[in-house]
PDB file of C-alpha atoms in Angstrom:
ATOM      1  CA  MET A1143      -9.346 -11.719 -10.047  1.00 89.00           C
ATOM      2  CA  ILE A1144     -11.010  -8.574  -8.730  1.00 94.00           C
ATOM      3  CA  ASP A1145     -11.211  -5.940 -11.424  1.00 95.00           C
ATOM      4  CA  LYS A1146     -14.292  -3.771 -10.733  1.00 97.00           C
ATOM      5  CA  VAL A1147     -15.954  -1.641  -8.099  1.00 98.00           C
ATOM      6  CA  TYR A1148     -19.675  -0.860  -8.097  1.00 98.00           C
ATOM      7  CA  PHE A1149     -20.705   2.191  -6.079  1.00 98.00           C
ATOM      8  CA  SER A1150     -24.212   2.810  -4.720  1.00 98.00           C
ATOM      9  CA  HIS A1151     -25.072   6.279  -3.443  1.00 98.00           C
ATOM     10  CA  GLY A1152     -27.422   7.373  -0.676  1.00 95.00           C
ATOM     11  CA  LEU A1153     -31.022   8.523  -0.810  1.00 93.00           C
ATOM     12  CA  GLU A1154     -30.352  12.263  -1.066  1.00 89.00           C
ATOM     13  CA  SER A1155     -27.173  12.166  -3.146  1.00 92.00           C
ATOM     14  CA  GLY A1156     -26.174  11.231  -6.672  1.00 93.00           C
ATOM     15  CA  PRO A1157     -23.839   8.771  -8.353  1.00 96.00           C
ATOM     16  CA  TRP A1158     -20.811  11.067  -8.282  1.00 95.00           C
ATOM     17  CA  GLY A1159     -20.878  12.741  -4.875  1.00 94.00           C
ATOM     18  CA  SER A1160     -17.731  13.677  -2.955  1.00 93.00           C
ATOM     19  CA  LYS A1161     -17.175  10.289  -1.284  1.00 95.00           C
ATOM     20  CA  ILE A1162     -17.716   8.280  -4.448  1.00 96.00           C
ATOM     21  CA  LYS A1163     -15.458  10.554  -6.510  1.00 97.00           C
ATOM     22  CA  ARG A1164     -12.682  10.207  -3.949  1.00 97.00           C
ATOM     23  CA  LEU A1165     -12.950   6.428  -3.535  1.00 98.00           C
ATOM     24  CA  ALA A1166     -13.416   5.911  -7.292  1.00 98.00           C
ATOM     25  CA  ALA A1167     -10.136   7.740  -7.930  1.00 97.00           C
ATOM     26  CA  THR A1168      -8.433   5.461  -5.401  1.00 97.00           C
ATOM     27  CA  ALA A1169      -9.943   2.363  -7.036  1.00 97.00           C
ATOM     28  CA  GLU A1170      -8.787   3.505 -10.475  1.00 96.00           C
ATOM     29  CA  LEU A1171      -5.263   4.115  -9.153  1.00 95.00           C
ATOM     30  CA  HIS A1172      -5.311   0.460  -8.115  1.00 94.00           C
ATOM     31  CA  GLY A1173      -6.248  -0.614 -11.649  1.00 95.00           C
ATOM     32  CA  LEU A1174      -9.939  -1.249 -10.996  1.00 96.00           C
ATOM     33  CA  SER A1175     -12.725  -0.163 -13.314  1.00 97.00           C
ATOM     34  CA  VAL A1176     -15.462   1.846 -11.638  1.00 98.00           C
ATOM     35  CA  THR A1177     -19.224   2.029 -12.104  1.00 98.00           C
ATOM     36  CA  SER A1178     -21.486   4.234 -10.021  1.00 98.00           C
ATOM     37  CA  LEU A1179     -25.132   3.407 -10.503  1.00 98.00           C
ATOM     38  CA  ASP A1180     -27.687   6.218 -10.601  1.00 98.00           C
ATOM     39  CA  TYR A1181     -30.593   5.626  -8.225  1.00 97.00           C
ATOM     40  CA  GLN A1182     -31.877   9.225  -8.222  1.00 96.00           C
ATOM     41  CA  GLY A1183     -35.654   9.292  -7.990  1.00 94.00           C
ATOM     42  CA  MET A1184     -35.810   5.740  -6.599  1.00 95.00           C
ATOM     43  CA  ARG A1185     -36.915   5.993  -2.971  1.00 93.00           C
ATOM     44  CA  SER A1186     -37.581   2.271  -2.473  1.00 93.00           C
ATOM     45  CA  PRO A1187     -34.666   0.291  -1.019  1.00 93.00           C
ATOM     46  CA  ALA A1188     -36.031  -2.889  -2.632  1.00 93.00           C
ATOM     47  CA  GLN A1189     -36.113  -1.257  -6.093  1.00 95.00           C
ATOM     48  CA  ARG A1190     -32.526  -0.115  -5.653  1.00 96.00           C
ATOM     49  CA  VAL A1191     -31.418  -3.599  -4.617  1.00 96.00           C
ATOM     50  CA  ALA A1192     -33.139  -5.053  -7.694  1.00 96.00           C
ATOM     51  CA  LYS A1193     -31.395  -2.514  -9.939  1.00 98.00           C
ATOM     52  CA  LEU A1194     -27.970  -3.377  -8.520  1.00 98.00           C
ATOM     53  CA  VAL A1195     -28.614  -7.123  -8.776  1.00 97.00           C
ATOM     54  CA  ASP A1196     -29.782  -6.761 -12.398  1.00 97.00           C
ATOM     55  CA  HIS A1197     -26.773  -4.620 -13.295  1.00 96.00           C
ATOM     56  CA  VAL A1198     -24.163  -6.913 -11.744  1.00 97.00           C
ATOM     57  CA  ALA A1199     -25.819 -10.334 -12.190  1.00 93.00           C
ATOM     58  CA  ASN A1200     -23.629 -11.415 -15.134  1.00 94.00           C
ATOM     59  CA  GLU A1201     -20.322 -10.635 -13.433  1.00 95.00           C
ATOM     60  CA  PRO A1202     -18.328 -13.650 -12.241  1.00 94.00           C
ATOM     61  CA  GLU A1203     -18.604 -14.217  -8.484  1.00 91.00           C
ATOM     62  CA  GLY A1204     -15.780 -12.641  -6.550  1.00 92.00           C
ATOM     63  CA  SER A1205     -14.579 -10.440  -9.444  1.00 95.00           C
ATOM     64  CA  TYR A1206     -15.835  -7.150  -8.019  1.00 97.00           C
ATOM     65  CA  ILE A1207     -16.353  -5.104  -4.862  1.00 98.00           C
ATOM     66  CA  LEU A1208     -19.545  -3.367  -3.767  1.00 98.00           C
ATOM     67  CA  VAL A1209     -19.223   0.014  -2.065  1.00 98.00           C
ATOM     68  CA  GLY A1210     -22.254   1.806  -0.717  1.00 98.00           C
ATOM     69  CA  SER A1211     -23.030   4.914   1.277  1.00 97.00           C
ATOM     70  CA  SER A1212     -26.076   5.330   3.540  1.00 96.00           C
ATOM     71  CA  MET A1213     -29.035   3.764   1.674  1.00 96.00           C
ATOM     72  CA  GLY A1214     -26.436   2.632  -0.875  1.00 97.00           C
ATOM     73  CA  GLY A1215     -24.680   0.780   1.947  1.00 96.00           C
ATOM     74  CA  TYR A1216     -27.898  -1.037   2.694  1.00 96.00           C
ATOM     75  CA  VAL A1217     -28.390  -1.721  -1.037  1.00 96.00           C
ATOM     76  CA  SER A1218     -24.881  -3.166  -1.395  1.00 96.00           C
ATOM     77  CA  PHE A1219     -25.296  -5.326   1.706  1.00 95.00           C
ATOM     78  CA  ALA A1220     -28.745  -6.647   0.730  1.00 94.00           C
ATOM     79  CA  ALA A1221     -27.694  -7.365  -2.867  1.00 95.00           C
ATOM     80  CA  ALA A1222     -24.497  -9.131  -1.785  1.00 94.00           C
ATOM     81  CA  GLU A1223     -26.428 -12.158  -0.581  1.00 88.00           C
ATOM     82  CA  ARG A1224     -27.340 -12.942  -4.206  1.00 90.00           C
ATOM     83  CA  LEU A1225     -24.372 -11.398  -6.000  1.00 92.00           C
ATOM     84  CA  ARG A1226     -21.443 -12.779  -3.979  1.00 91.00           C
ATOM     85  CA  PRO A1227     -18.888  -9.968  -4.339  1.00 96.00           C
ATOM     86  CA  ALA A1228     -15.289 -10.301  -3.187  1.00 96.00           C
ATOM     87  CA  GLY A1229     -15.835  -7.537  -0.654  1.00 97.00           C
ATOM     88  CA  LEU A1230     -18.220  -4.988   0.821  1.00 97.00           C
ATOM     89  CA  PHE A1231     -17.120  -1.521   1.924  1.00 98.00           C
ATOM     90  CA  LEU A1232     -20.039   0.219   3.616  1.00 98.00           C
ATOM     91  CA  LEU A1233     -20.138   3.901   4.582  1.00 98.00           C
ATOM     92  CA  ALA A1234     -22.681   4.949   7.206  1.00 97.00           C
ATOM     93  CA  PRO A1235     -24.919   2.110   6.005  1.00 96.00           C
ATOM     94  CA  ALA A1236     -28.661   2.363   6.552  1.00 95.00           C
ATOM     95  CA  VAL A1237     -28.869  -0.925   8.435  1.00 94.00           C
ATOM     96  CA  LEU A1238     -31.536  -2.028  10.889  1.00 91.00           C
ATOM     97  CA  MET A1239     -33.766   0.793   9.710  1.00 90.00           C
ATOM     98  CA  PRO A1240     -37.578   0.575   9.757  1.00 85.00           C
ATOM     99  CA  ASN A1241     -39.233  -0.366   6.444  1.00 82.00           C
ATOM    100  CA  TYR A1242     -36.054  -1.771   4.894  1.00 85.00           C
ATOM    101  CA  PRO A1243     -36.981  -5.317   3.857  1.00 80.00           C
ATOM    102  CA  THR A1244     -33.755  -7.347   4.194  1.00 70.00           C
ATOM    103  CA  GLN A1245     -32.076  -7.018   7.569  1.00 74.00           C
ATOM    104  CA  ASP A1246     -30.823 -10.392   8.669  1.00 78.00           C
ATOM    105  CA  CYS A1247     -28.987 -11.882   5.701  1.00 79.00           C
ATOM    106  CA  VAL A1248     -25.354 -12.840   6.019  1.00 83.00           C
ATOM    107  CA  PRO A1249     -23.635 -12.112   2.719  1.00 83.00           C
ATOM    108  CA  PRO A1250     -21.298 -14.904   1.628  1.00 83.00           C
ATOM    109  CA  CYS A1251     -18.512 -12.386   1.375  1.00 89.00           C
ATOM    110  CA  PRO A1252     -15.115 -12.828   3.041  1.00 87.00           C
ATOM    111  CA  TYR A1253     -14.277  -9.128   3.399  1.00 95.00           C
ATOM    112  CA  ILE A1254     -16.738  -6.680   4.928  1.00 96.00           C
ATOM    113  CA  GLU A1255     -15.757  -3.315   6.401  1.00 97.00           C
ATOM    114  CA  VAL A1256     -17.991  -0.625   7.839  1.00 98.00           C
ATOM    115  CA  VAL A1257     -17.136   3.048   8.330  1.00 98.00           C
ATOM    116  CA  HIS A1258     -19.439   5.205  10.437  1.00 98.00           C
ATOM    117  CA  ALA A1259     -19.289   8.511  12.344  1.00 97.00           C
ATOM    118  CA  TRP A1260     -19.864   9.200  16.013  1.00 97.00           C
ATOM    119  CA  ASP A1261     -22.159  12.149  15.320  1.00 97.00           C
ATOM    120  CA  ASP A1262     -24.291  10.581  12.573  1.00 97.00           C
ATOM    121  CA  ALA A1263     -27.798  11.984  13.103  1.00 96.00           C
ATOM    122  CA  VAL A1264     -29.301   9.922  10.241  1.00 96.00           C
ATOM    123  CA  ILE A1265     -28.241   6.329  10.958  1.00 96.00           C
ATOM    124  CA  PRO A1266     -28.012   5.482  14.672  1.00 96.00           C
ATOM    125  CA  ILE A1267     -24.539   4.330  15.630  1.00 96.00           C
ATOM    126  CA  GLU A1268     -26.091   1.546  17.723  1.00 96.00           C
ATOM    127  CA  ASN A1269     -27.593   0.058  14.530  1.00 95.00           C
ATOM    128  CA  VAL A1270     -24.220  -0.028  12.834  1.00 96.00           C
ATOM    129  CA  ILE A1271     -22.383  -1.485  15.815  1.00 96.00           C
ATOM    130  CA  SER A1272     -25.035  -4.199  16.215  1.00 94.00           C
ATOM    131  CA  PHE A1273     -24.861  -4.956  12.482  1.00 94.00           C
ATOM    132  CA  ALA A1274     -21.047  -5.200  12.496  1.00 95.00           C
ATOM    133  CA  ARG A1275     -21.098  -7.356  15.624  1.00 95.00           C
ATOM    134  CA  ARG A1276     -23.597  -9.762  14.032  1.00 92.00           C
ATOM    135  CA  LEU A1277     -21.435 -10.097  10.912  1.00 93.00           C
ATOM    136  CA  ASN A1278     -18.195 -10.124  12.923  1.00 94.00           C
ATOM    137  CA  CYS A1279     -16.708  -7.535  10.569  1.00 95.00           C
ATOM    138  CA  SER A1280     -14.465  -4.531  11.041  1.00 95.00           C
ATOM    139  CA  CYS A1281     -16.270  -1.376  12.119  1.00 97.00           C
ATOM    140  CA  HIS A1282     -14.402   1.921  12.049  1.00 98.00           C
ATOM    141  CA  ILE A1283     -16.006   4.782  13.993  1.00 98.00           C
ATOM    142  CA  LEU A1284     -14.675   8.191  12.965  1.00 97.00           C
ATOM    143  CA  ALA A1285     -15.099  11.704  14.273  1.00 97.00           C
ATOM    144  CA  GLY A1286     -17.636  13.442  12.058  1.00 95.00           C
ATOM    145  CA  GLU A1287     -21.200  13.240  10.851  1.00 96.00           C
ATOM    146  CA  HIS A1288     -23.267  11.220   8.364  1.00 96.00           C
ATOM    147  CA  ARG A1289     -21.711  12.590   5.200  1.00 94.00           C
ATOM    148  CA  LEU A1290     -18.168  11.554   6.272  1.00 95.00           C
ATOM    149  CA  LEU A1291     -16.576  14.626   4.693  1.00 94.00           C
ATOM    150  CA  GLY A1292     -13.480  16.632   5.625  1.00 93.00           C
ATOM    151  CA  ALA A1293     -11.031  14.744   7.823  1.00 95.00           C
ATOM    152  CA  ALA A1294     -13.423  11.770   7.902  1.00 96.00           C
ATOM    153  CA  LEU A1295     -13.177  11.506   4.098  1.00 97.00           C
ATOM    154  CA  GLU A1296      -9.373  11.428   4.342  1.00 97.00           C
ATOM    155  CA  GLN A1297      -9.593   8.624   6.906  1.00 97.00           C
ATOM    156  CA  THR A1298     -12.231   6.785   4.874  1.00 98.00           C
ATOM    157  CA  ASP A1299     -10.024   6.866   1.794  1.00 98.00           C
ATOM    158  CA  ALA A1300      -7.078   5.504   3.816  1.00 97.00           C
ATOM    159  CA  LEU A1301      -9.313   2.708   5.134  1.00 98.00           C
ATOM    160  CA  PHE A1302     -10.457   1.952   1.568  1.00 98.00           C
ATOM    161  CA  ARG A1303      -6.840   1.708   0.359  1.00 96.00           C
ATOM    162  CA  ALA A1304      -6.073  -0.714   3.204  1.00 96.00           C
ATOM    163  CA  PHE A1305      -9.217  -2.686   2.326  1.00 97.00           C
ATOM    164  CA  LEU A1306      -8.040  -3.020  -1.286  1.00 96.00           C
ATOM    165  CA  LEU A1307      -4.668  -4.296  -0.093  1.00 94.00           C
ATOM    166  CA  ARG A1308      -6.391  -6.900   2.119  1.00 93.00           C
ATOM    167  CA  LEU A1309      -8.173  -8.121  -0.990  1.00 93.00           C
ATOM    168  CA  ASN A1310      -4.735  -8.534  -2.624  1.00 82.00           C
ATOM    169  CA  ILE A1311      -5.308  -5.705  -5.053  1.00 82.00           C
ATOM    170  CA  ALA A1312      -1.897  -4.272  -5.849  1.00 70.00           C
ATOM    171  CA  GLY A1313      -0.971  -0.753  -4.870  1.00 65.00           C
ATOM    172  CA  PRO A1314      -1.292   2.202  -7.218  1.00 67.00           C
ATOM    173  CA  LYS A1315      -0.348   1.530 -10.811  1.00 58.00           C
ATOM    174  CA  ALA A1316       2.651   3.467 -12.123  1.00 52.00           C
TER     175      ALA A1316
END
């Protein structure tokens, strides 16, 4: 049974930025516990992956979801190969970027969704499309920029709710 969500933030943000706060509230409405790891001051993708793996290593396989934004999307994806979450929800993930060590793993994860923006000036859209094609996963391209705020955040939250339903997580608790 899926009962937790682990959030990983981007390089320049913190553990409780706008996107994570919004999606965490949605996860909690669906009865999931939420943890948002703090990677501030850690610039190395490999160190962040190690931190996530260490933090989640004792959780039963398939009992949690990993959600990551930007570098946190990369971290969630790279860690998933060893952690085996029930699902990955990646926001503007830093995939196929130079100097990021793991690029070609295929996480043994049945549900992977990617959300990206047409006008992302940080992570090239071509990287994300190529990544999603290789994994044969859903890739949602929204109007907006890298931070996925404003209307893009509304759409992202709706996509996250639908993702939770696909994982058979019941709707909001009364």
